[in-house]
Amino acid sequence: MTHAPPDPVLFDDWHVVARSEQLEVEKPVAVNLLGEDVVLWRGKDGVAAFRDACVHRGARLSLGKVRDCTLVCPYHGWRYDEQGQCTHIPAQPKLTPPKKAKVSAYRVKEKYGWIWLSLGNPARDVPAFAEWEDDSYRKVHVGPYPFPASGPRIIENFLDVAHFPFVHEGFLGDPAYPEIDEYEAQISPDDEIGVIARDISVFQPDPDGTGEGRRIAYTYKVLRPLTATFVKSSAGARFAMFFTVTPVGERMSFVWAYIAMDYSTLTDDEIRSFQDKITLQDVPVVSSQRPELIALDLAEELHLRSDRISIAYRKWLRQLGLRYGVLT
């Protein structure tokens, strides 16, 4: 059985579905991407990803086990190699399994300590996390956070600094200083960057959990429809975030992120605790937005100059032809 992709743009992109450490040698892991149930497991050549259904009677392969570099179905013990081909049928051990006894296999990669999955045929590699290769940055994984909202809504919120004084009062913003200075946002001519906005300045009472308030300048880059980064700097210190959203459905997502910073005496757990607090402030507000899906027709909502980055983001999504998780 074949399935029409819910959206070619997202279908042919890379999405984080697990941390590398979740995938033990003998235990498969069940994940879901764009409504598709997928099983991940480690073979001799790395991670494999299959449609999570045995071709025999449709049992979930994620309930099975890994033995001798094959994935074993929990129902009748059928064994699959890393390409998805059945290699052994216990009930008829002398039978050579037919070629059609093969589960759908997907493209999968490990990078940044994450498992990335594509259901389609990605034309590019996983998005670049520039700070990953820079040893001057300390990298701390945060999340994943379940988020009952569409992916584009979550990314747009990530890009929006105007909500800081109200949703993140006392941390990322102060209602006494809500003004957003002039800045420019544009759709980038660079194939690896969709949208870029530089020098978005805002006062933050506690921008990083250290309790030291200061004015911060943000540079945002949207790398893929559901992956974005920022770098913020103040007096030479640098704080970056790599942020990606995995769409389970149009209105259910998971957020995965890294904090990268070249300063701070906070422990990893303290950094995670601060980011947990910030994200959990966003969840109820973003999930309450109506319509639930963002409108790519700009005439459908009001927009201000302080919304320039989200305007550019919506225009770019429309150029790409995105239709999943948006109103077109």
Coordinates of C-alpha atoms in Angstrom, one line a residue:
M1 CA 0.0 0.0 0.0
T2 CA 1.4 3.5 -0.9
H3 CA 0.5 6.7 0.7
A4 CA 0.3 10.1 -0.9
P5 CA 2.6 12.6 0.9
P6 CA 0.7 15.1 3.0
D7 CA 3.0 17.8 1.8
P8 CA 6.0 17.4 -0.6
V9 CA 7.9 20.2 1.1
L10 CA 7.9 18.5 4.5
F11 CA 7.9 15.0 3.1
D12 CA 11.2 15.6 1.4
D13 CA 12.8 17.4 4.3
W14 CA 14.7 16.1 7.4
H15 CA 13.1 15.9 10.8
V16 CA 14.4 15.0 14.3
V17 CA 12.5 12.0 15.7
A18 CA 14.8 10.8 18.5
R19 CA 18.0 11.3 20.4
S20 CA 20.8 8.9 19.5
E21 CA 21.1 7.7 23.0
Q22 CA 17.5 6.5 23.0
L23 CA 18.3 3.8 20.4
E24 CA 19.8 0.8 22.2
V25 CA 21.5 -2.0 20.3
E26 CA 18.8 -4.6 20.9
K27 CA 15.7 -2.5 21.2
P28 CA 13.7 -0.8 18.4
V29 CA 12.0 2.6 19.0
A30 CA 8.6 3.7 17.7
V31 CA 8.2 7.2 16.4
N32 CA 5.7 9.1 14.4
L33 CA 6.3 11.7 11.6
L34 CA 3.6 13.4 9.6
G35 CA 1.1 10.8 10.7
E36 CA 3.3 7.9 9.7
D37 CA 4.3 5.3 12.3
V38 CA 8.0 4.4 11.9
V39 CA 10.3 2.0 13.7
L40 CA 14.0 2.9 14.3
W41 CA 16.6 0.2 15.1
R42 CA 20.4 -0.2 15.0
G43 CA 21.9 -2.6 12.6
K44 CA 25.6 -3.3 11.8
D45 CA 25.7 -0.3 9.4
G46 CA 23.9 2.2 11.6
V47 CA 20.4 3.2 12.2
A48 CA 17.6 1.9 10.0
A49 CA 14.0 3.3 9.7
F50 CA 11.0 1.2 8.5
R51 CA 7.3 1.7 8.2
D52 CA 6.1 0.2 11.6
A53 CA 4.1 -2.7 10.2
C54 CA 5.1 -6.2 9.3
V55 CA 4.2 -7.0 5.7
H56 CA 2.7 -10.4 6.9
R57 CA -0.1 -9.4 9.3
G58 CA 0.7 -5.8 10.0
A59 CA 2.0 -6.2 13.6
R60 CA 4.1 -3.3 14.9
L61 CA 7.7 -4.1 14.4
S62 CA 8.6 -1.7 17.2
L63 CA 7.2 -4.3 19.6
G64 CA 9.8 -6.8 18.3
K65 CA 13.5 -7.1 19.0
V66 CA 16.9 -6.9 17.2
R67 CA 18.8 -10.1 16.8
D68 CA 21.8 -10.9 14.7
C69 CA 21.6 -7.5 12.8
T70 CA 18.0 -8.2 11.8
L71 CA 14.7 -6.8 13.1
V72 CA 12.4 -9.5 14.4
C73 CA 8.6 -9.2 14.2
P74 CA 6.9 -9.9 17.5
Y75 CA 4.0 -11.8 16.0
H76 CA 5.4 -14.6 13.8
G77 CA 9.2 -13.9 14.1
W78 CA 9.7 -12.8 10.5
R79 CA 13.2 -11.2 10.2
Y80 CA 14.1 -8.1 8.2
D81 CA 17.6 -6.9 7.2
E82 CA 18.7 -3.2 7.2
Q83 CA 17.1 -2.7 3.7
G84 CA 13.7 -3.9 4.9
Q85 CA 13.9 -7.3 3.1
C86 CA 12.5 -10.3 4.9
T87 CA 15.3 -12.9 5.2
H88 CA 13.7 -15.6 7.3
I89 CA 10.2 -17.0 8.0
P90 CA 10.3 -19.3 11.0
A91 CA 7.0 -21.2 10.1
Q92 CA 8.6 -22.2 6.8
P93 CA 12.3 -22.1 7.4
K94 CA 13.3 -23.6 4.0
L95 CA 11.3 -21.1 2.1
T96 CA 13.3 -18.2 0.5
P97 CA 11.2 -15.1 1.3
P98 CA 9.8 -13.5 -1.8
K99 CA 11.2 -10.1 -2.9
K100 CA 7.8 -8.5 -2.2
A101 CA 8.2 -9.5 1.5
K102 CA 9.8 -6.1 2.1
V103 CA 8.8 -3.2 4.4
S104 CA 9.1 0.4 3.3
A105 CA 12.5 1.8 4.4
Y106 CA 13.1 5.5 4.9
R107 CA 16.2 7.7 4.8
V108 CA 17.8 8.3 8.2
K109 CA 20.9 10.0 9.6
E110 CA 22.5 10.7 12.9
K111 CA 23.8 14.2 13.5
Y112 CA 24.1 16.5 16.5
G113 CA 23.3 13.6 18.8
W114 CA 19.8 13.3 17.1
I115 CA 18.2 10.8 14.7
W116 CA 17.0 12.6 11.6
L117 CA 14.3 11.0 9.4
S118 CA 12.9 11.8 6.0
L119 CA 9.9 10.0 4.5
G120 CA 10.8 11.2 1.0
N121 CA 13.8 12.1 -1.1
P122 CA 15.6 15.1 0.5
A123 CA 17.6 17.2 -1.9
R124 CA 19.8 18.6 0.8
D125 CA 21.5 17.4 4.0
V126 CA 20.2 18.1 7.4
P127 CA 20.2 21.8 8.4
A128 CA 23.5 23.2 9.4
F129 CA 24.1 23.9 13.1
A130 CA 27.0 26.3 12.8
E131 CA 27.9 26.4 16.5
W132 CA 28.2 22.6 16.7
E133 CA 31.7 22.5 15.2
D134 CA 32.8 25.5 17.2
D135 CA 34.6 24.3 20.3
S136 CA 34.3 27.7 22.0
Y137 CA 30.6 27.0 22.4
R138 CA 29.2 24.8 25.1
K139 CA 26.2 22.8 23.7
V140 CA 23.3 21.8 26.0
H141 CA 20.4 19.7 24.6
V142 CA 16.9 20.8 25.8
G143 CA 13.5 19.1 25.2
P144 CA 11.9 17.4 23.4
Y145 CA 8.8 19.4 24.3
P146 CA 5.3 18.1 23.3
F147 CA 3.5 21.1 21.7
P148 CA -0.2 20.9 20.7
A149 CA 0.2 23.3 17.8
S150 CA 1.1 23.4 14.2
G151 CA 4.8 23.5 13.2
P152 CA 4.7 26.9 11.5
R153 CA 2.8 28.5 14.5
I154 CA 5.6 27.3 16.8
I155 CA 8.4 28.5 14.5
E156 CA 6.7 31.9 14.1
N157 CA 6.5 32.2 17.9
F158 CA 10.2 31.4 18.1
L159 CA 10.9 34.3 15.7
D160 CA 8.6 36.7 17.6
V161 CA 10.4 39.0 20.1
A162 CA 7.4 41.3 20.6
H163 CA 5.7 38.7 22.9
F164 CA 8.7 38.6 25.3
P165 CA 7.6 41.3 27.7
F166 CA 4.2 39.7 28.2
V167 CA 4.6 35.9 27.9
H168 CA 8.1 35.9 29.4
E169 CA 7.9 38.9 31.8
G170 CA 10.8 39.1 34.2
F171 CA 12.9 36.8 32.0
L172 CA 13.1 37.7 28.3
G173 CA 11.1 40.9 28.5
D174 CA 9.8 43.7 30.7
P175 CA 6.3 45.3 30.0
A176 CA 7.9 48.7 30.8
Y177 CA 10.2 48.3 27.7
P178 CA 8.0 46.7 25.0
E179 CA 9.3 48.7 22.1
I180 CA 10.9 46.9 19.2
D181 CA 13.6 49.0 17.4
E182 CA 13.6 49.2 13.6
Y183 CA 15.1 46.1 11.9
E184 CA 15.2 44.5 8.5
A185 CA 14.0 41.0 7.6
Q186 CA 14.3 39.4 4.2
I187 CA 13.9 36.2 2.2
S188 CA 17.5 35.2 1.7
P189 CA 19.1 34.5 -1.7
D190 CA 21.2 31.8 0.0
D191 CA 19.9 28.3 -0.7
E192 CA 20.7 27.2 2.9
I193 CA 18.8 30.1 4.5
G194 CA 15.2 30.9 3.9
V195 CA 14.7 34.1 6.0
I196 CA 17.2 36.2 7.9
A197 CA 16.7 39.2 10.2
R198 CA 19.6 41.0 11.9
D199 CA 20.0 43.2 15.0
I200 CA 16.6 42.9 16.6
S201 CA 17.2 44.7 19.8
V202 CA 15.2 44.2 23.1
F203 CA 15.9 44.6 26.8
Q204 CA 15.8 41.4 28.8
P205 CA 15.8 41.2 32.6
D206 CA 17.1 37.6 32.7
P207 CA 18.0 36.5 29.1
D208 CA 19.8 33.2 30.0
G209 CA 19.0 32.2 33.6
T210 CA 22.0 34.0 35.1
G211 CA 19.8 36.9 36.4
E212 CA 21.9 39.6 34.7
G213 CA 19.6 42.0 32.7
R214 CA 20.9 43.7 29.6
R215 CA 19.9 44.8 26.1
I216 CA 20.2 42.0 23.6
A217 CA 20.6 42.0 19.8
Y218 CA 19.2 39.0 18.0
T219 CA 20.1 37.7 14.6
Y220 CA 17.6 35.1 13.3
K221 CA 17.9 32.6 10.5
V222 CA 15.2 30.3 9.2
L223 CA 17.0 27.4 7.6
R224 CA 14.0 25.1 6.7
P225 CA 10.2 25.5 7.1
L226 CA 10.4 24.0 10.6
T227 CA 14.0 24.7 11.6
A228 CA 15.4 28.1 12.8
T229 CA 18.3 29.5 14.8
F230 CA 19.2 32.7 16.6
V231 CA 22.4 34.2 17.9
K232 CA 22.2 36.9 20.5
S233 CA 25.1 38.9 21.8
S234 CA 25.8 41.4 24.5
A235 CA 29.3 42.8 25.5
G236 CA 31.0 40.0 23.6
A237 CA 29.2 37.1 25.1
R238 CA 27.4 34.9 22.6
F239 CA 24.2 32.8 23.1
A240 CA 22.8 30.7 20.3
M241 CA 19.8 28.4 19.9
F242 CA 19.2 25.7 17.3
F243 CA 15.5 25.0 17.2
T244 CA 13.6 22.4 15.1
V245 CA 10.0 21.3 15.1
T246 CA 8.8 17.7 14.3
P247 CA 5.3 17.6 12.9
V248 CA 3.4 14.5 14.3
G249 CA 0.2 16.0 12.9
E250 CA -1.0 19.3 11.7
R251 CA -1.8 20.3 15.2
M252 CA 0.6 18.3 17.2
S253 CA 4.4 18.7 17.3
F254 CA 7.6 18.1 19.2
V255 CA 10.2 20.8 19.8
W256 CA 13.9 19.8 19.9
A257 CA 16.6 22.3 20.6
Y258 CA 20.2 23.0 21.6
I259 CA 21.5 25.9 23.6
A260 CA 25.0 27.0 22.6
M261 CA 26.9 29.6 24.7
D262 CA 30.5 30.7 25.2
Y263 CA 30.0 31.8 28.8
S264 CA 28.1 31.0 32.0
T265 CA 28.8 29.1 35.2
L266 CA 25.3 27.5 35.2
T267 CA 25.2 23.7 35.2
D268 CA 23.6 21.9 32.2
D269 CA 20.6 21.0 34.4
E270 CA 20.2 24.7 35.4
I271 CA 20.3 25.7 31.7
R272 CA 17.7 23.1 30.9
S273 CA 15.5 24.1 33.8
F274 CA 15.5 27.7 32.6
Q275 CA 14.6 26.7 29.0
D276 CA 11.9 24.4 30.3
K277 CA 10.3 27.4 32.1
I278 CA 10.4 29.6 29.0
T279 CA 9.0 26.9 26.7
L280 CA 6.2 26.0 29.1
Q281 CA 5.2 29.7 29.1
D282 CA 4.8 29.6 25.3
V283 CA 2.8 26.3 25.0
P284 CA -0.6 27.5 26.3
V285 CA -0.5 30.8 24.5
V286 CA 0.6 29.4 21.1
S287 CA -1.8 26.4 21.3
S288 CA -4.7 28.9 22.0
Q289 CA -4.2 30.9 18.8
R290 CA -7.0 31.0 16.3
P291 CA -7.0 30.1 13.6
E292 CA -4.9 27.2 14.6
L293 CA -3.0 27.3 11.4
I294 CA -1.2 30.4 10.2
A295 CA -2.6 32.2 7.1
L296 CA -0.1 32.6 4.3
D297 CA -2.4 35.2 2.7
L298 CA -1.2 38.3 4.6
A299 CA -4.6 40.0 4.1
E300 CA -6.2 37.5 6.5
E301 CA -4.5 39.1 9.6
L302 CA -3.1 42.5 10.8
H303 CA 0.6 43.0 10.5
L304 CA 2.9 45.7 11.9
R305 CA 6.5 46.7 11.2
S306 CA 7.5 44.7 14.4
D307 CA 6.1 41.6 12.6
R308 CA 8.6 41.9 9.7
I309 CA 10.3 38.6 10.4
S310 CA 7.0 36.7 10.6
I311 CA 5.8 38.4 7.4
A312 CA 9.0 37.3 5.6
Y313 CA 8.5 33.8 7.0
R314 CA 5.0 33.5 5.7
K315 CA 5.9 34.9 2.3
W316 CA 8.8 32.4 2.1
L317 CA 6.5 29.4 3.0
R318 CA 4.1 30.5 0.3
Q319 CA 6.9 30.6 -2.2
L320 CA 7.9 27.1 -1.2
G321 CA 4.4 25.9 -1.8
L322 CA 3.9 24.6 1.8
R323 CA 0.4 23.5 2.5
Y324 CA 0.7 21.3 5.6
G325 CA 0.0 23.1 8.9
V326 CA -0.9 26.4 7.2
L327 CA -3.9 28.1 5.6
T328 CA -3.2 28.9 1.9

